[in-house]
Amino acid sequence: QVQLVESGGGSVQAGGSLRLSCAASGYTYSTYCMAWFRQAPGKEREGVALIAPGGGSTNYADSVKGRFTISRDNTKNALYLQMYGLKPEDTAVYYCAAETRSGCYSTSWHLPGAVAYWGQGTQVTVSS
C-alpha cells in the first residue's frame, strides 16, 4: 500500500531553519510530481513547493520563495524541504504529497485536488 511518512518537524525560533523529509513507498515514486503542502489552524491547506519527477523543475508559493528549497532523491524514494529564515506565519502542519499528472502540470498544482496520495503530516512551530 502507498505510504508517505514525514519527519523533521519541530519548534524553532523566528529566523531559524528546519529540514523536513518524506519517505515514500508503494508506488512508482520517480514518475510522480511531488509537493509539500501546509495547513495552519483555521486556514485552508495550501501547496508551498512542487518538484517534477526528475527533479529538474520546481515551483514555489510566493510566500516561501527564496527561503524554502524542495529536492528529491529518486534512488531513495525520498523528498526534502529545506527551510531557512522561518517566520511565525510558517507555523503549520506540513504534508508530503504525490500529485496526479494532470494536477502537477496545471495552474492548480497548489490546491488539494491536485493530490493523489497524502502523508500524515508533521508539525512545524515557529515562535517569535
PDB file of C-alpha atoms in Angstrom:
ATOM      1  CA  GLN A   1       0.000   0.000   0.000  1.00  0.00           C
ATOM      2  CA  VAL A   2       1.027   3.591  -0.566  1.00  0.00           C
ATOM      3  CA  GLN A   3       2.835   5.247   2.326  1.00  0.00           C
ATOM      4  CA  LEU A   4       4.289   8.733   2.673  1.00  0.00           C
ATOM      5  CA  VAL A   5       5.882   9.403   6.051  1.00  0.00           C
ATOM      6  CA  GLU A   6       7.130  12.854   7.049  1.00  0.00           C
ATOM      7  CA  SER A   7       9.806  13.615   9.629  1.00  0.00           C
ATOM      8  CA  GLY A   8      11.932  16.532  10.794  1.00  0.00           C
ATOM      9  CA  GLY A   9       9.296  18.870  12.166  1.00  0.00           C
ATOM     10  CA  GLY A  10       9.714  20.667  15.463  1.00  0.00           C
ATOM     11  CA  SER A  11       9.768  24.010  17.252  1.00  0.00           C
ATOM     12  CA  VAL A  12      12.209  26.777  16.323  1.00  0.00           C
ATOM     13  CA  GLN A  13      12.608  30.491  16.910  1.00  0.00           C
ATOM     14  CA  ALA A  14      11.955  33.017  14.164  1.00  0.00           C
ATOM     15  CA  GLY A  15      14.902  33.134  11.793  1.00  0.00           C
ATOM     16  CA  GLY A  16      15.766  29.500  12.383  1.00  0.00           C
ATOM     17  CA  SER A  17      15.969  26.565   9.988  1.00  0.00           C
ATOM     18  CA  LEU A  18      14.481  23.099   9.615  1.00  0.00           C
ATOM     19  CA  ARG A  19      14.826  20.283   7.097  1.00  0.00           C
ATOM     20  CA  LEU A  20      11.761  18.108   6.508  1.00  0.00           C
ATOM     21  CA  SER A  21      11.991  14.648   4.976  1.00  0.00           C
ATOM     22  CA  CYS A  22       9.419  12.334   3.393  1.00  0.00           C
ATOM     23  CA  ALA A  23       9.903   8.611   2.831  1.00  0.00           C
ATOM     24  CA  ALA A  24       7.652   7.176   0.109  1.00  0.00           C
ATOM     25  CA  SER A  25       6.749   3.599  -0.774  1.00  0.00           C
ATOM     26  CA  GLY A  26       4.084   1.552  -2.549  1.00  0.00           C
ATOM     27  CA  TYR A  27       4.008   3.408  -5.872  1.00  0.00           C
ATOM     28  CA  THR A  28       6.329   4.306  -8.737  1.00  0.00           C
ATOM     29  CA  TYR A  29       7.903   7.251  -6.963  1.00  0.00           C
ATOM     30  CA  SER A  30      10.120   8.501  -9.767  1.00  0.00           C
ATOM     31  CA  THR A  31       7.168   9.029 -12.159  1.00  0.00           C
ATOM     32  CA  TYR A  32       5.198  11.392  -9.878  1.00  0.00           C
ATOM     33  CA  CYS A  33       5.479  15.068  -9.237  1.00  0.00           C
ATOM     34  CA  MET A  34       5.898  15.583  -5.504  1.00  0.00           C
ATOM     35  CA  ALA A  35       4.840  18.536  -3.389  1.00  0.00           C
ATOM     36  CA  TRP A  36       4.818  19.963   0.108  1.00  0.00           C
ATOM     37  CA  PHE A  37       1.559  21.385   1.433  1.00  0.00           C
ATOM     38  CA  ARG A  38       0.856  23.069   4.736  1.00  0.00           C
ATOM     39  CA  GLN A  39      -2.207  23.859   6.816  1.00  0.00           C
ATOM     40  CA  ALA A  40      -2.328  26.343   9.671  1.00  0.00           C
ATOM     41  CA  PRO A  41      -5.151  26.288  12.249  1.00  0.00           C
ATOM     42  CA  GLY A  42      -8.332  27.744  10.778  1.00  0.00           C
ATOM     43  CA  LYS A  43      -6.824  28.098   7.292  1.00  0.00           C
ATOM     44  CA  GLU A  44      -7.047  26.193   4.017  1.00  0.00           C
ATOM     45  CA  ARG A  45      -4.447  23.619   3.060  1.00  0.00           C
ATOM     46  CA  GLU A  46      -2.068  25.147   0.510  1.00  0.00           C
ATOM     47  CA  GLY A  47       0.779  23.916  -1.642  1.00  0.00           C
ATOM     48  CA  VAL A  48       4.090  25.626  -0.939  1.00  0.00           C
ATOM     49  CA  ALA A  49       6.522  23.749  -3.206  1.00  0.00           C
ATOM     50  CA  LEU A  50       6.395  21.373  -6.196  1.00  0.00           C
ATOM     51  CA  ILE A  51       9.075  19.306  -7.919  1.00  0.00           C
ATOM     52  CA  ALA A  52       8.958  17.442 -11.233  1.00  0.00           C
ATOM     53  CA  PRO A  53       9.596  13.673 -11.418  1.00  0.00           C
ATOM     54  CA  GLY A  54      13.233  14.092 -12.413  1.00  0.00           C
ATOM     55  CA  GLY A  55      13.864  16.992 -10.050  1.00  0.00           C
ATOM     56  CA  GLY A  56      14.767  19.437 -12.804  1.00  0.00           C
ATOM     57  CA  SER A  57      11.844  21.819 -12.402  1.00  0.00           C
ATOM     58  CA  THR A  58      10.333  23.375  -9.263  1.00  0.00           C
ATOM     59  CA  ASN A  59       7.543  25.779  -8.321  1.00  0.00           C
ATOM     60  CA  TYR A  60       7.084  27.717  -5.078  1.00  0.00           C
ATOM     61  CA  ALA A  61       4.358  29.740  -3.467  1.00  0.00           C
ATOM     62  CA  ASP A  62       5.254  33.421  -3.331  1.00  0.00           C
ATOM     63  CA  SER A  63       5.142  33.299   0.464  1.00  0.00           C
ATOM     64  CA  VAL A  64       8.124  30.920   0.667  1.00  0.00           C
ATOM     65  CA  LYS A  65      10.111  31.722  -2.476  1.00  0.00           C
ATOM     66  CA  GLY A  66      13.750  32.387  -1.670  1.00  0.00           C
ATOM     67  CA  ARG A  67      13.505  30.794   1.779  1.00  0.00           C
ATOM     68  CA  PHE A  68      12.456  27.182   1.059  1.00  0.00           C
ATOM     69  CA  THR A  69      14.066  24.640  -1.276  1.00  0.00           C
ATOM     70  CA  ILE A  70      12.407  21.401  -2.390  1.00  0.00           C
ATOM     71  CA  SER A  71      14.536  18.477  -3.565  1.00  0.00           C
ATOM     72  CA  ARG A  72      14.246  14.736  -4.145  1.00  0.00           C
ATOM     73  CA  ASP A  73      16.401  11.636  -4.313  1.00  0.00           C
ATOM     74  CA  ASN A  74      14.770   9.069  -6.574  1.00  0.00           C
ATOM     75  CA  THR A  75      17.291   6.383  -5.593  1.00  0.00           C
ATOM     76  CA  LYS A  76      15.937   6.580  -2.033  1.00  0.00           C
ATOM     77  CA  ASN A  77      12.262   7.411  -2.735  1.00  0.00           C
ATOM     78  CA  ALA A  78      12.859  10.497  -0.624  1.00  0.00           C
ATOM     79  CA  LEU A  79      11.593  14.081  -0.700  1.00  0.00           C
ATOM     80  CA  TYR A  80      13.023  17.025   1.244  1.00  0.00           C
ATOM     81  CA  LEU A  81      12.097  20.583   2.164  1.00  0.00           C
ATOM     82  CA  GLN A  82      14.909  22.804   3.420  1.00  0.00           C
ATOM     83  CA  MET A  83      13.503  25.843   5.220  1.00  0.00           C
ATOM     84  CA  TYR A  84      15.573  28.917   6.116  1.00  0.00           C
ATOM     85  CA  GLY A  85      14.592  32.191   7.717  1.00  0.00           C
ATOM     86  CA  LEU A  86      11.448  30.763   9.289  1.00  0.00           C
ATOM     87  CA  LYS A  87       8.688  33.160  10.296  1.00  0.00           C
ATOM     88  CA  PRO A  88       5.804  32.742  12.770  1.00  0.00           C
ATOM     89  CA  GLU A  89       3.394  32.652   9.825  1.00  0.00           C
ATOM     90  CA  ASP A  90       5.126  29.462   8.637  1.00  0.00           C
ATOM     91  CA  THR A  91       3.648  27.640  11.644  1.00  0.00           C
ATOM     92  CA  ALA A  92       1.522  24.788  10.283  1.00  0.00           C
ATOM     93  CA  VAL A  93       1.256  21.056   9.776  1.00  0.00           C
ATOM     94  CA  TYR A  94       3.359  20.211   6.721  1.00  0.00           C
ATOM     95  CA  TYR A  95       2.273  17.381   4.415  1.00  0.00           C
ATOM     96  CA  CYS A  96       4.190  15.392   1.827  1.00  0.00           C
ATOM     97  CA  ALA A  97       2.079  14.723  -1.280  1.00  0.00           C
ATOM     98  CA  ALA A  98       2.239  12.887  -4.608  1.00  0.00           C
ATOM     99  CA  GLU A  99       0.419  14.771  -7.361  1.00  0.00           C
ATOM    100  CA  THR A 100      -1.594  13.444 -10.294  1.00  0.00           C
ATOM    101  CA  ARG A 101      -0.087  14.135 -13.694  1.00  0.00           C
ATOM    102  CA  SER A 102      -2.942  16.454 -14.637  1.00  0.00           C
ATOM    103  CA  GLY A 103      -2.695  18.305 -11.354  1.00  0.00           C
ATOM    104  CA  CYS A 104       1.055  18.685 -11.498  1.00  0.00           C
ATOM    105  CA  TYR A 105       1.024  20.316 -14.923  1.00  0.00           C
ATOM    106  CA  SER A 106      -1.944  22.582 -14.253  1.00  0.00           C
ATOM    107  CA  THR A 107      -2.168  26.040 -12.740  1.00  0.00           C
ATOM    108  CA  SER A 108      -3.907  24.419  -9.745  1.00  0.00           C
ATOM    109  CA  TRP A 109      -0.950  22.348  -8.516  1.00  0.00           C
ATOM    110  CA  HIS A 110      -1.127  24.206  -5.198  1.00  0.00           C
ATOM    111  CA  LEU A 111      -4.703  23.032  -4.458  1.00  0.00           C
ATOM    112  CA  PRO A 112      -5.532  19.786  -2.608  1.00  0.00           C
ATOM    113  CA  GLY A 113      -7.464  18.484  -5.651  1.00  0.00           C
ATOM    114  CA  ALA A 114      -4.153  18.003  -7.471  1.00  0.00           C
ATOM    115  CA  VAL A 115      -3.001  15.343  -4.996  1.00  0.00           C
ATOM    116  CA  ALA A 116      -3.150  11.567  -5.460  1.00  0.00           C
ATOM    117  CA  TYR A 117      -1.544  10.494  -2.159  1.00  0.00           C
ATOM    118  CA  TRP A 118      -1.060  12.270   1.192  1.00  0.00           C
ATOM    119  CA  GLY A 119       1.245  11.796   4.132  1.00  0.00           C
ATOM    120  CA  GLN A 120       0.010  12.209   7.705  1.00  0.00           C
ATOM    121  CA  GLY A 121       1.839  15.466   8.322  1.00  0.00           C
ATOM    122  CA  THR A 122       4.482  16.851  10.656  1.00  0.00           C
ATOM    123  CA  GLN A 123       4.128  19.912  12.892  1.00  0.00           C
ATOM    124  CA  VAL A 124       6.328  22.971  12.399  1.00  0.00           C
ATOM    125  CA  THR A 125       6.057  25.683  15.048  1.00  0.00           C
ATOM    126  CA  VAL A 126       7.920  28.997  14.733  1.00  0.00           C
ATOM    127  CA  SER A 127       7.943  31.278  17.762  1.00  0.00           C
ATOM    128  CA  SER A 128       8.760  34.978  17.881  1.00  0.00           C
TER     129      SER A 128
END
